[in-house]
PDB file of N, CA and C in Angstrom:
ATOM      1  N   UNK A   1       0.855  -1.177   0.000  1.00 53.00           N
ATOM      2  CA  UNK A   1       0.000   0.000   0.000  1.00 53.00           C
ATOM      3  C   UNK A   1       0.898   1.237   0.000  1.00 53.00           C
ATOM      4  N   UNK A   2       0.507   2.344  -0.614  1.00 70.00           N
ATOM      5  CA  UNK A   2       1.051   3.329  -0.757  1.00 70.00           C
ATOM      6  C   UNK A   2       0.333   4.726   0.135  1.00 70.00           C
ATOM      7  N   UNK A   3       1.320   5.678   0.497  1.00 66.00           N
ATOM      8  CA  UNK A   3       0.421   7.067   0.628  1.00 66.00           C
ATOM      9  C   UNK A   3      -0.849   6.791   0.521  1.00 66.00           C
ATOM     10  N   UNK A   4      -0.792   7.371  -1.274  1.00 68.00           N
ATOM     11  CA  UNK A   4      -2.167   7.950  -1.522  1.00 68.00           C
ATOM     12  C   UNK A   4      -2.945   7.271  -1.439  1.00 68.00           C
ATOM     13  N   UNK A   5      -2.815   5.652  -1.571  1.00 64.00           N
ATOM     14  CA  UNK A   5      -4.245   4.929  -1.350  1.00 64.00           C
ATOM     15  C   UNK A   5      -4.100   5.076   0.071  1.00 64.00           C
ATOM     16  N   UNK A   6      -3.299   4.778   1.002  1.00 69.00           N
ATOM     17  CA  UNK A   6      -4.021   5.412   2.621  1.00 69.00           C
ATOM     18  C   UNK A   6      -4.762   6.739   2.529  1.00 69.00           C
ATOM     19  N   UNK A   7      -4.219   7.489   2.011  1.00 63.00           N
ATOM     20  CA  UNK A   7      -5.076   8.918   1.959  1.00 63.00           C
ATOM     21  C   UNK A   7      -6.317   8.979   1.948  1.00 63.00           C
ATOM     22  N   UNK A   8      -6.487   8.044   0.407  1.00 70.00           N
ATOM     23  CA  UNK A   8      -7.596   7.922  -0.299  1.00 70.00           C
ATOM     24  C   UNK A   8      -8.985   7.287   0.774  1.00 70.00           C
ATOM     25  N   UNK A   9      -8.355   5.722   1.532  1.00 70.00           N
ATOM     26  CA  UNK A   9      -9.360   5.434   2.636  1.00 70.00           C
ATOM     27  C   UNK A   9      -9.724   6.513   3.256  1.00 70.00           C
ATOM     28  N   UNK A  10      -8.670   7.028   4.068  1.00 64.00           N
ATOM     29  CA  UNK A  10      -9.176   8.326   5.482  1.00 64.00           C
ATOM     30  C   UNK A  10     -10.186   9.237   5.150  1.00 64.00           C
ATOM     31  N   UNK A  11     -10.074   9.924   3.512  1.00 62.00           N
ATOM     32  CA  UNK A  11     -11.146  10.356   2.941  1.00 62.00           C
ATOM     33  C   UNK A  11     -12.019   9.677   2.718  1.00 62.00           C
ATOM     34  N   UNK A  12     -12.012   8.750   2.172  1.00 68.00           N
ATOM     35  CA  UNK A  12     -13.574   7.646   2.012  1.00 68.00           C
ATOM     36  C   UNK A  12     -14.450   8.026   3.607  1.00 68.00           C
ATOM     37  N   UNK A  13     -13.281   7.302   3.962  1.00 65.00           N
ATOM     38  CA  UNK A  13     -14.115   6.930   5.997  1.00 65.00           C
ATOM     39  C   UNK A  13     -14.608   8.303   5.999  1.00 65.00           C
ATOM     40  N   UNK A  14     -13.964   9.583   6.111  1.00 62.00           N
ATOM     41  CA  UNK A  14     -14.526  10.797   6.184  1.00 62.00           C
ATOM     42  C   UNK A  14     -15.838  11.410   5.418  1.00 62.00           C
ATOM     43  N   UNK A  15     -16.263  10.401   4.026  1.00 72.00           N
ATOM     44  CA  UNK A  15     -16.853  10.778   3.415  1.00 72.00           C
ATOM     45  C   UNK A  15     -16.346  12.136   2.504  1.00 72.00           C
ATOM     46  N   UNK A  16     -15.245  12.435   2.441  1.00 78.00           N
ATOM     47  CA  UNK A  16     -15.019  13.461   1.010  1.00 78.00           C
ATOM     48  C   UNK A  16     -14.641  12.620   0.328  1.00 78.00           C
ATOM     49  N   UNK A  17     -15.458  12.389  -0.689  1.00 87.00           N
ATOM     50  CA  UNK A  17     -15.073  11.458  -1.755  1.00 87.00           C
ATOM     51  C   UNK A  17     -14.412  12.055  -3.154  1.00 87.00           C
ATOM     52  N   UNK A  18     -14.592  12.934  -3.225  1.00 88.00           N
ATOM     53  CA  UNK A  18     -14.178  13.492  -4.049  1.00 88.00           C
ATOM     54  C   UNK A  18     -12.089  13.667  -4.070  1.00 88.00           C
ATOM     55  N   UNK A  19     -12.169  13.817  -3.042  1.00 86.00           N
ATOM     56  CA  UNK A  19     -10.851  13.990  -2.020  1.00 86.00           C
ATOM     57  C   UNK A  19     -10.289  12.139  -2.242  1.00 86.00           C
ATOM     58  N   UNK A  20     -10.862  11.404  -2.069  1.00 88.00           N
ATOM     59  CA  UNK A  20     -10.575  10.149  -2.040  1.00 88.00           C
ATOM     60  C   UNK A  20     -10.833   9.416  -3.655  1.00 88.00           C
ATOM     61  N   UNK A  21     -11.523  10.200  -4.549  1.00 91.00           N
ATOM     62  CA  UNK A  21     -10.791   9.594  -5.821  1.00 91.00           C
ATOM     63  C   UNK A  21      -9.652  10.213  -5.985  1.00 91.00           C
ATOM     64  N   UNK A  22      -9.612  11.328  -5.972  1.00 89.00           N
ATOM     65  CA  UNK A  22      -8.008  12.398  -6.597  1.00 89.00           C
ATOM     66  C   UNK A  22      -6.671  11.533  -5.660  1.00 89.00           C
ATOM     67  N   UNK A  23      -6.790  10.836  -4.546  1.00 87.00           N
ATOM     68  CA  UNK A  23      -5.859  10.361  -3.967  1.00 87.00           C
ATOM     69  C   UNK A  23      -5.544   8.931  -4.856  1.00 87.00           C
ATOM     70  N   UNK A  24      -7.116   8.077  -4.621  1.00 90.00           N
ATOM     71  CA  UNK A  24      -6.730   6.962  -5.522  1.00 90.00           C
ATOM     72  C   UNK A  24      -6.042   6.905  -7.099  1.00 90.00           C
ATOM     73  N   UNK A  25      -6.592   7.820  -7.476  1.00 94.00           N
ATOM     74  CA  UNK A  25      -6.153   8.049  -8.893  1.00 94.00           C
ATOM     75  C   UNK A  25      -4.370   7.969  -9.215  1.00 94.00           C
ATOM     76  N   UNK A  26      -4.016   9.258  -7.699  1.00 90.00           N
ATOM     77  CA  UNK A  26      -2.837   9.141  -7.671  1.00 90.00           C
ATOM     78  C   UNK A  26      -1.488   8.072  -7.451  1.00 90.00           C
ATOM     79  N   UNK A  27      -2.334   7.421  -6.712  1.00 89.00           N
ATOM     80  CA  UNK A  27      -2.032   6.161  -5.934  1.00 89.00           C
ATOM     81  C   UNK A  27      -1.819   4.889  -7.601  1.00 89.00           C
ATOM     82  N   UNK A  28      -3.091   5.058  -8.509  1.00 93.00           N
ATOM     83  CA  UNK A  28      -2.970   4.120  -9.806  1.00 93.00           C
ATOM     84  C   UNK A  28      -2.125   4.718 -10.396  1.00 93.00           C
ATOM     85  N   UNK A  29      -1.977   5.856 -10.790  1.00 92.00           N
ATOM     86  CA  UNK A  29      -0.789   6.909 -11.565  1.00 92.00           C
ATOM     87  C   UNK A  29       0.372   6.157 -11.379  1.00 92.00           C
ATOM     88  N   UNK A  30       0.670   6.182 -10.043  1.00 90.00           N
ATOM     89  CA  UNK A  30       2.278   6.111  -9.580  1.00 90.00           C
ATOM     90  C   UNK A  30       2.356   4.553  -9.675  1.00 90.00           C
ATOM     91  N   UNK A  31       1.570   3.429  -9.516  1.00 91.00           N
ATOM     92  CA  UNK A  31       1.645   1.924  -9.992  1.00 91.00           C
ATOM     93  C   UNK A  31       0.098   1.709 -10.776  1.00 91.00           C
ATOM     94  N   UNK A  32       0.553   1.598 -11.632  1.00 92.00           N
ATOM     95  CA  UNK A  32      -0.691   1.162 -12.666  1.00 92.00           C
ATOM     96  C   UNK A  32      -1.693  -0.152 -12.670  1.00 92.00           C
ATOM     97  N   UNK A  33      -0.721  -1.406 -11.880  1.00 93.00           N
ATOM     98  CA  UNK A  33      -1.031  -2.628 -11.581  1.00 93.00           C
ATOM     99  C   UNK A  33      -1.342  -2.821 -10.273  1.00 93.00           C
ATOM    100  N   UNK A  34      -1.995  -1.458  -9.433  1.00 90.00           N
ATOM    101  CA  UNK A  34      -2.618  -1.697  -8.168  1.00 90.00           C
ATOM    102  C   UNK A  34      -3.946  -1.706  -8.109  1.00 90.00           C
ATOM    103  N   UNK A  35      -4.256  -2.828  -7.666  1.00 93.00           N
ATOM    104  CA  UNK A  35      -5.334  -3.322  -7.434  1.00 93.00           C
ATOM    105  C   UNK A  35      -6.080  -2.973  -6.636  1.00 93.00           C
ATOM    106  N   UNK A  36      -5.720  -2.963  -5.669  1.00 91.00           N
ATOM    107  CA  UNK A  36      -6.445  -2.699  -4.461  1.00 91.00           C
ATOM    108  C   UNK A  36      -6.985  -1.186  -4.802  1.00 91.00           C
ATOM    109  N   UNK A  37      -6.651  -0.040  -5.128  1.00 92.00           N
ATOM    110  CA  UNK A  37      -7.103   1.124  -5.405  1.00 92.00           C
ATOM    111  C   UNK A  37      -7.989   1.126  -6.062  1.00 92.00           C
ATOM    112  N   UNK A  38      -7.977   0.499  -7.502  1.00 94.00           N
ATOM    113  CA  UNK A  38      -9.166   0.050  -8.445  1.00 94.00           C
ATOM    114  C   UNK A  38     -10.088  -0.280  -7.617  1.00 94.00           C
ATOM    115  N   UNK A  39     -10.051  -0.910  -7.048  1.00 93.00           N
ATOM    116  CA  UNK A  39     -11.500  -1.766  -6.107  1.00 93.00           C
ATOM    117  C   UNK A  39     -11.399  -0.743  -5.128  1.00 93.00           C
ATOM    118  N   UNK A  40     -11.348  -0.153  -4.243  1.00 91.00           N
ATOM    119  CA  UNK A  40     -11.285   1.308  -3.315  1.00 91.00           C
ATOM    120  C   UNK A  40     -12.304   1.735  -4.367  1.00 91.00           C
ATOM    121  N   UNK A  41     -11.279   2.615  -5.419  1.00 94.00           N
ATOM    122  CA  UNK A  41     -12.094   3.268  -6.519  1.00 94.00           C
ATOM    123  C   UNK A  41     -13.532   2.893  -6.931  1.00 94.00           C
ATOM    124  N   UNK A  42     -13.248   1.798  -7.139  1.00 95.00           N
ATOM    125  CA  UNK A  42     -14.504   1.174  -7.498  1.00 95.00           C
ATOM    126  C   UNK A  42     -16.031   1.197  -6.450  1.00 95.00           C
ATOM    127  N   UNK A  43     -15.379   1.332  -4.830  1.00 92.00           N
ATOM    128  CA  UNK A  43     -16.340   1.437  -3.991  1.00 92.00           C
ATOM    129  C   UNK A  43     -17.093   2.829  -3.688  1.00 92.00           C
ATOM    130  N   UNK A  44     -16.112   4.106  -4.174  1.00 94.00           N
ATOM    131  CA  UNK A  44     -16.628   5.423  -3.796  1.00 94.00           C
ATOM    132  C   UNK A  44     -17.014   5.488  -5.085  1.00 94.00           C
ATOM    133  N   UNK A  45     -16.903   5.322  -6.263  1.00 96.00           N
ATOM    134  CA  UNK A  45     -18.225   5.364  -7.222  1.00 96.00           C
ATOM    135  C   UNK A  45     -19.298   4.977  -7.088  1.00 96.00           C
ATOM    136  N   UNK A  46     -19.246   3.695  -6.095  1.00 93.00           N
ATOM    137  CA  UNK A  46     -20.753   2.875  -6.479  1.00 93.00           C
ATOM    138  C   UNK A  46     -21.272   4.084  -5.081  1.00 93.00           C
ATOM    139  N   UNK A  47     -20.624   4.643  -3.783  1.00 90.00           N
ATOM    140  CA  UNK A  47     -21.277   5.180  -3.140  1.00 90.00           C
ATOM    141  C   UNK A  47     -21.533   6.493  -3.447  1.00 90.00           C
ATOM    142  N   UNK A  48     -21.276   7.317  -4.838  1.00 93.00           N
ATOM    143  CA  UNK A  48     -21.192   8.303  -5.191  1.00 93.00           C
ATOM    144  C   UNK A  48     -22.493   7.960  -6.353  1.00 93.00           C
ATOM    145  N   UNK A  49     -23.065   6.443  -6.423  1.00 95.00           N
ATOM    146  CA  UNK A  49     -23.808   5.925  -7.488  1.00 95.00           C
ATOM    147  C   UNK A  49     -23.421   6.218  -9.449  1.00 95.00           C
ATOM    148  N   UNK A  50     -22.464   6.636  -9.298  1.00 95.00           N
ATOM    149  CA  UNK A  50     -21.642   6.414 -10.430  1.00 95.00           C
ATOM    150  C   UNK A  50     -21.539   5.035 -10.967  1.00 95.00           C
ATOM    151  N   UNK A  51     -22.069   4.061 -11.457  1.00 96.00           N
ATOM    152  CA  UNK A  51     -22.021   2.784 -11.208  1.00 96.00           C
ATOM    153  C   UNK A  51     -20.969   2.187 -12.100  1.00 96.00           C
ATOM    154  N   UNK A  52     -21.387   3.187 -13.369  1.00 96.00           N
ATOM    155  CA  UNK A  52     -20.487   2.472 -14.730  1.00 96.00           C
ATOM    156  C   UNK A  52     -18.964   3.000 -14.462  1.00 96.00           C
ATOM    157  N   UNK A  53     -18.817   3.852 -14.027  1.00 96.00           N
ATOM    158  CA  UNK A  53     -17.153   4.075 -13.410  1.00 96.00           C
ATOM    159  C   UNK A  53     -17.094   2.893 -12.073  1.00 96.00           C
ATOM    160  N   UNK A  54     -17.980   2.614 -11.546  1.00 96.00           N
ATOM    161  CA  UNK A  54     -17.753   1.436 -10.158  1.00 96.00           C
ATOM    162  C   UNK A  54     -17.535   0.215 -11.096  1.00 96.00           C
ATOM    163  N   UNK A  55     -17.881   0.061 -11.921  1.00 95.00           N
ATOM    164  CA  UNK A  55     -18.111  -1.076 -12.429  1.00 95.00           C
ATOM    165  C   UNK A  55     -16.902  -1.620 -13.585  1.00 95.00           C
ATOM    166  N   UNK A  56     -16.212  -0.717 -14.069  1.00 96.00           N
ATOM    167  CA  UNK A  56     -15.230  -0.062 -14.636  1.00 96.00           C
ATOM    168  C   UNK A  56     -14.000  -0.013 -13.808  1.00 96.00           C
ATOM    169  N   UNK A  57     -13.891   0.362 -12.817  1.00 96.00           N
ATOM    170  CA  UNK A  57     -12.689   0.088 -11.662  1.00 96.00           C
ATOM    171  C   UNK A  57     -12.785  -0.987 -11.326  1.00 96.00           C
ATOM    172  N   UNK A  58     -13.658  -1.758 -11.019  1.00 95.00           N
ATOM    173  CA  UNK A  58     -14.243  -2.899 -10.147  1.00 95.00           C
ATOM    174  C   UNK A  58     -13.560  -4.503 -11.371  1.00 95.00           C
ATOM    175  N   UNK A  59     -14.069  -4.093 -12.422  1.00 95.00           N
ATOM    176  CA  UNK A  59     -13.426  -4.611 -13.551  1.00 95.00           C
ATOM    177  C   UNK A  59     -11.719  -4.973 -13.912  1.00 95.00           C
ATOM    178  N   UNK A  60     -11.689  -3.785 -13.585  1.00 95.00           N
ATOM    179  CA  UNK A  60      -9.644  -3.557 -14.112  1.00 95.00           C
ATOM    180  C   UNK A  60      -9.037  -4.048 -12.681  1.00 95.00           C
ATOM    181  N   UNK A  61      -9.667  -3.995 -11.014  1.00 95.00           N
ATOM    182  CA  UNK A  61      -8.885  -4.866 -10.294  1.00 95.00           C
ATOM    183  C   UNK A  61      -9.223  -6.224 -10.478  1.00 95.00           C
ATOM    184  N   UNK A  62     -10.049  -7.065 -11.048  1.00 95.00           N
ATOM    185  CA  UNK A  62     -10.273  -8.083 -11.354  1.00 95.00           C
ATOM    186  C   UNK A  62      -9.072  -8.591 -12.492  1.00 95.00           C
ATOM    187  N   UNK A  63      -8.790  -7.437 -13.018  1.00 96.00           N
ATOM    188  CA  UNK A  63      -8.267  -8.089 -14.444  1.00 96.00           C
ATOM    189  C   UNK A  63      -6.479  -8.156 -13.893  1.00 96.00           C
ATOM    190  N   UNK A  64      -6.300  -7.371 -13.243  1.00 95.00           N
ATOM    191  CA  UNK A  64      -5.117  -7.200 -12.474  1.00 95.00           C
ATOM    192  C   UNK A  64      -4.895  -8.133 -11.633  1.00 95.00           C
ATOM    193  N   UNK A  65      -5.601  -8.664 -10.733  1.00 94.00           N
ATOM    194  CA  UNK A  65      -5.751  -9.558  -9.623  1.00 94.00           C
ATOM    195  C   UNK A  65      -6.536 -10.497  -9.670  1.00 94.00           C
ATOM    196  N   UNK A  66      -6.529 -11.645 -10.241  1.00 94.00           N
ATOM    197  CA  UNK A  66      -7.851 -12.643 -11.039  1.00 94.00           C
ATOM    198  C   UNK A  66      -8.629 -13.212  -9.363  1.00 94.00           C
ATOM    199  N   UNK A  67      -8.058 -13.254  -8.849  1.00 93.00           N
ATOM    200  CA  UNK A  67      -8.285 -13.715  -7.311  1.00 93.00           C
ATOM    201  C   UNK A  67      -8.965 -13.132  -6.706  1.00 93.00           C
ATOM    202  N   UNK A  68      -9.040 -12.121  -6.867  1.00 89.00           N
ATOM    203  CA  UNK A  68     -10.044 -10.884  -5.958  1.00 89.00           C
ATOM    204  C   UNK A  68     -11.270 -10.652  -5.910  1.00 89.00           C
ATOM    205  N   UNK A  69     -11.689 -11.887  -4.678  1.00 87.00           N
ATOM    206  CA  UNK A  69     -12.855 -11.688  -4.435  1.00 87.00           C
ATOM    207  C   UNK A  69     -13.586 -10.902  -4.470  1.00 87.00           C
ATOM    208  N   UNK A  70     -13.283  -9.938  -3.371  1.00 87.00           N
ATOM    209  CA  UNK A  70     -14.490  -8.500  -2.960  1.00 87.00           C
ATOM    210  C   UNK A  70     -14.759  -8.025  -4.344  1.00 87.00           C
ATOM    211  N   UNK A  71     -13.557  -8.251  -5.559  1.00 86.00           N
ATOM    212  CA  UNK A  71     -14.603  -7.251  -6.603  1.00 86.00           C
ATOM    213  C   UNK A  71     -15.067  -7.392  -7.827  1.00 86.00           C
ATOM    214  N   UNK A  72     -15.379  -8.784  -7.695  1.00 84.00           N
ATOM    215  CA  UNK A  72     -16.244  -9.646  -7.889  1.00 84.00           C
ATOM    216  C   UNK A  72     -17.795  -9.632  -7.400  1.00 84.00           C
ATOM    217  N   UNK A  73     -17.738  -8.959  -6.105  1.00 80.00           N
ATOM    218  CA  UNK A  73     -18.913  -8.584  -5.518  1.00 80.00           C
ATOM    219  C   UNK A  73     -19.516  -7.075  -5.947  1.00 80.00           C
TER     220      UNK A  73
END
């Protein structure tokens, strides 16, 4: 895990989501093959009801991480 995806949670938990994509984003920027952010990402869209961007992140950590349960869900 990096920074910005910690960042990115503390904002989630806080609810600025907005604040917590610009972190995740940063967080995929700097490793492209992180997964775990994608699926993060993927969760403050679906709670932002953005679905096709949730669904779209939710996607690319799957494709990155074939194993990954939660985002699958």
């Amino acid at each position: 895990m990096n920074l910005f995806n910690e960042k990115g949670e503390k904002y989630g938990e806080f609810v600025n989501y907005q604040k917590a994509i610009e972190y995740y984003n940063k967080a995929i920027s700097l490793k492209p093959d992180f997964a775990d952010a994608n699926f993060e990402l993927a969760i403050v869209y679906f709670k932002l009801k953005e679905f096709y961007k949730a669904e779209e992140n939710a996607r690319r950590a799957i494709l990155l991480k074939p194993d990954f349960v939660e985002a699958y869900i």
